[in-house]
Amino acid sequence: MPADDVFEIIAPAQWTAPLVFNSPHSGNVLPDDLLSLSRLDASNLQLSQDCFVDELFGGCIAVGAPMLRALLSRSYIDLNREPYELDPRMFLEELPRHFNSTSPRVTCGLGTLPRIVAEGQDIYRGRIPLSVALARIERAYHPYHRALAALLNEAHQATGRVLLVDCHSMPSSAVSEIQGHRERSVDVVLGDRFGASADAEITAVAEDCLSAAGLRVVRNRPYAGGFSTENHGRPQLGRHALQIEINRNLYLDEGRQQKTADFAGLKQLLDTLCQR
């Protein structure tokens, strides 16, 4: 699988900001080797997609920062996981012992190769060969993460610091899981691994900008940051990572997966955030 089928790097005319934006879950390409094994149709396979998130954060280009965006559907491979975070219930063979088969994400069916889509539906008709997973990891996962690491290294070498902004959306149903805020919808969750992946002032800038626009913002619950945030956030080395989760009901008809009239206003706000 060529790299240009896996991801796209949208680069500014001149890279001037020490920022890299990453959208690992906005892809919608469903390769034949998924469709041939799946019990679901194409529309159901897209239920876990972070629809239009790459567009929402596209203002990063105008401020001189690149975006890495996935082209492949999240149901095919989840690029915000460890490389071998796999569910043993999915495969015909026993998994190698060094694979991570016990993480909370795997337990929920949301490993590197997801077992389910967001609505809890099983993706596959039955167990699949482990070779399917290994091929996807080799052809898609590793090239994507090499590209992300190269972008971050380039920015860091130029300025001595870099911020990875990991861009996501969350289903509106997820807000009911956020303890202490059930009385009012949560609009944005900022994940900095409880301060371990980014300096506090970076998270505060994002929180202040979004809160000033009237959005309800919380930190780290229930999303503290996935693999990319954890892997690349090293504040002591000048490498920061912040995950931003946007409630889909702010911009999306979740049933039809179509933009609502509020999309443009939210994008304008996120354009402003990119400028901070």
XYZ file of C-alpha atoms in Angstrom:
276
model
C 0.000 0.000 0.000
C 1.680 3.262 -1.106
C 2.099 5.954 1.538
C -0.078 8.364 -0.441
C -2.985 5.930 0.043
C -2.443 5.965 3.811
C -2.021 9.637 4.701
C -1.649 13.139 3.360
C 0.600 15.909 4.624
C -0.971 19.303 4.016
C 1.918 21.732 4.204
C 1.862 25.532 4.426
C 3.682 27.623 1.851
C 6.170 28.413 4.607
C 6.442 26.487 7.857
C 6.761 29.221 10.460
C 4.959 27.920 13.561
C 6.429 25.248 15.894
C 3.228 23.249 15.546
C 2.162 19.966 13.961
C -1.523 19.101 13.660
C -2.534 15.452 13.464
C -5.916 14.033 12.439
C -5.634 10.233 12.702
C -9.342 9.362 12.725
C -10.867 11.503 9.954
C -10.076 9.103 7.099
C -12.924 7.445 5.201
C -11.248 5.025 2.764
C -12.455 1.440 3.200
C -10.005 -0.941 1.482
C -11.240 -4.157 -0.106
C -9.435 -6.301 2.451
C -11.714 -4.812 5.112
C -14.954 -4.939 3.136
C -14.403 -8.577 2.160
C -14.101 -9.642 5.814
C -16.679 -7.358 7.412
C -20.248 -8.127 8.381
C -21.097 -4.411 8.178
C -21.845 -2.187 5.226
C -19.787 0.885 4.387
C -22.008 3.350 6.251
C -21.811 1.393 9.500
C -18.062 0.967 9.152
C -17.754 4.757 9.248
C -19.516 5.187 12.593
C -16.227 5.614 14.459
C -14.897 8.232 12.056
C -14.059 11.712 13.336
C -16.016 13.277 10.493
C -14.625 16.550 9.095
C -12.161 17.058 11.946
C -9.379 17.662 9.437
C -11.482 20.470 7.971
C -12.314 21.944 11.376
C -8.624 22.333 12.205
C -7.575 23.234 8.662
C -6.830 26.798 9.746
C -3.449 25.559 10.927
C -2.163 25.880 7.356
C -2.793 29.629 7.310
C -0.729 30.118 10.481
C 2.232 28.238 9.024
C 1.799 24.743 10.463
C 1.361 21.412 8.651
C -1.344 18.824 9.146
C -0.928 15.073 8.878
C -4.266 13.472 8.139
C -5.208 9.840 7.763
C -6.966 8.712 4.608
C -7.865 5.215 5.802
C -10.949 4.598 7.892
C -10.466 4.089 11.602
C -12.373 0.809 11.314
C -9.529 -0.455 9.096
C -6.709 0.566 11.434
C -6.600 2.859 14.447
C -3.556 5.089 14.180
C -3.898 6.412 17.732
C -2.940 3.112 19.321
C 0.243 1.233 20.077
C 1.388 -0.710 17.005
C 0.491 -4.110 18.460
C -2.441 -3.316 20.730
C -4.560 -6.237 19.533
C -7.588 -8.138 20.785
C -6.968 -11.915 21.019
C -10.690 -12.551 20.499
C -10.326 -11.407 16.890
C -7.711 -13.800 15.580
C -7.403 -17.411 14.521
C -3.938 -17.705 16.031
C -2.586 -17.026 19.490
C -0.985 -13.601 19.756
C 2.736 -13.234 20.462
C 3.430 -12.594 24.132
C 4.940 -9.157 23.547
C 1.695 -7.832 22.039
C -0.468 -5.663 24.300
C -3.697 -7.645 24.535
C -4.916 -6.415 27.927
C -5.155 -2.631 27.640
C -8.489 -0.972 28.473
C -8.824 -0.012 24.806
C -8.416 -3.620 23.709
C -10.896 -4.748 26.351
C -13.432 -2.321 24.893
C -12.838 -3.672 21.386
C -10.956 -0.599 20.205
C -7.412 -1.791 19.605
C -5.092 -1.153 16.683
C -7.444 -3.244 14.572
C -10.814 -2.404 16.110
C -13.149 -5.288 16.865
C -16.220 -3.042 16.966
C -17.438 0.274 15.612
C -18.644 3.058 17.871
C -22.164 1.679 18.245
C -20.807 -1.614 19.579
C -21.386 -3.617 16.403
C -18.848 -6.312 15.580
C -16.881 -5.457 12.451
C -15.896 -8.953 11.333
C -17.955 -12.019 10.452
C -15.605 -14.216 12.477
C -12.015 -14.567 13.567
C -9.447 -13.374 11.059
C -5.849 -14.417 10.342
C -3.207 -12.582 12.332
C -1.436 -11.954 9.028
C -4.197 -9.481 8.140
C -3.336 -7.334 11.149
C 0.407 -7.587 10.617
C 0.064 -6.536 6.977
C -1.992 -3.456 7.874
C 0.435 -2.473 10.603
C 3.378 -2.780 8.237
C 1.752 -1.063 5.265
C -0.241 1.650 7.023
C 0.559 2.110 10.710
C 4.343 2.291 10.538
C 4.493 4.661 7.521
C 2.008 6.995 9.221
C 3.968 7.163 12.441
C 7.269 7.587 10.645
C 5.747 10.592 8.887
C 4.444 12.041 12.164
C 7.799 11.590 13.889
C 9.614 13.216 10.967
C 7.360 16.289 11.097
C 7.813 16.669 14.844
C 11.566 16.217 14.599
C 11.838 18.791 11.831
C 9.958 21.398 13.851
C 11.909 20.631 17.005
C 15.262 20.846 15.253
C 14.361 24.232 13.805
C 13.176 25.902 17.010
C 14.009 23.643 19.952
C 10.340 23.164 20.723
C 7.223 21.734 19.103
C 3.571 21.248 19.975
C 1.628 18.309 18.579
C -2.076 19.116 18.392
C -3.921 15.803 18.135
C -7.351 16.499 16.659
C -10.410 14.381 17.436
C -14.169 14.414 17.871
C -16.274 12.531 20.387
C -19.840 11.229 20.113
C -22.316 13.311 22.056
C -23.205 10.201 24.061
C -19.702 10.275 25.546
C -20.476 13.342 27.658
C -22.681 11.269 29.938
C -19.515 9.458 31.004
C -17.826 12.634 32.206
C -18.307 12.643 35.942
C -19.594 15.801 37.535
C -20.838 17.443 34.341
C -23.918 15.428 33.520
C -26.220 18.379 34.122
C -24.821 20.200 31.114
C -23.260 19.016 27.899
C -19.467 19.003 27.708
C -18.289 20.568 24.470
C -14.525 20.022 24.489
C -12.151 17.714 26.336
C -8.494 18.742 26.447
C -6.117 15.848 27.061
C -2.596 16.512 28.297
C -2.118 13.241 30.204
C -2.859 15.131 33.434
C -0.002 17.514 32.754
C 2.514 14.893 31.635
C 2.404 15.614 27.884
C 2.250 19.431 27.758
C 3.102 22.416 29.922
C 0.153 23.722 31.889
C 0.172 27.100 30.137
C -0.358 25.434 26.753
C -3.481 23.664 27.957
C -4.627 26.860 29.670
C -4.368 28.878 26.451
C -6.618 26.399 24.643
C -9.027 26.230 27.557
C -9.292 30.011 27.862
C -9.851 30.509 24.127
C -12.620 27.926 23.894
C -14.260 28.833 27.202
C -14.359 32.507 26.220
C -16.515 31.496 23.250
C -19.049 29.944 25.608
C -17.992 26.315 25.278
C -17.872 24.042 28.287
C -14.323 22.687 28.475
C -12.963 19.982 30.765
C -9.532 18.427 31.070
C -8.547 14.775 30.728
C -11.926 13.181 31.459
C -12.785 10.872 29.892
C -10.045 11.424 27.287
C -6.608 12.189 28.710
C -4.847 11.577 25.409
C -4.169 8.483 23.349
C -1.018 6.859 22.065
C 0.238 9.834 20.052
C -0.136 12.258 22.943
C 1.523 9.877 25.369
C 4.278 8.861 22.965
C 5.296 12.311 21.751
C 4.619 14.505 24.775
C 7.944 15.193 26.514
C 7.654 18.726 27.913
C 11.053 18.551 29.581
C 12.562 18.139 26.093
C 10.546 20.930 24.514
C 8.139 18.420 22.970
C 4.532 19.046 23.920
C 1.376 17.193 22.913
C -2.248 18.191 23.466
C -5.271 16.172 22.412
C -8.452 18.096 21.596
C -11.805 16.266 21.525
C -14.752 18.168 20.050
C -18.330 17.126 20.820
C -19.807 16.126 17.473
C -23.172 17.682 18.191
C -21.490 21.097 17.907
C -21.112 20.673 14.151
C -22.466 17.324 12.954
C -25.734 15.521 12.365
C -24.423 12.315 13.906
C -27.084 10.080 12.385
C -26.509 11.212 8.812
C -22.860 12.197 9.339
C -23.440 15.541 7.669
C -22.346 19.043 8.646
C -24.888 21.231 10.388
C -25.287 24.987 10.043
C -23.041 25.397 13.095
C -19.990 23.957 11.334
C -18.758 27.278 9.937
C -18.911 29.051 13.288
C -17.028 26.285 15.064
C -14.391 26.230 12.354
C -13.945 29.986 12.731
C -13.397 29.535 16.471
C -10.823 26.799 15.876
C -9.108 29.026 13.307
C -8.753 31.558 16.114
C -7.360 28.874 18.407
C -4.758 27.946 15.785
C -3.562 31.553 15.829
C -2.862 31.447 19.586
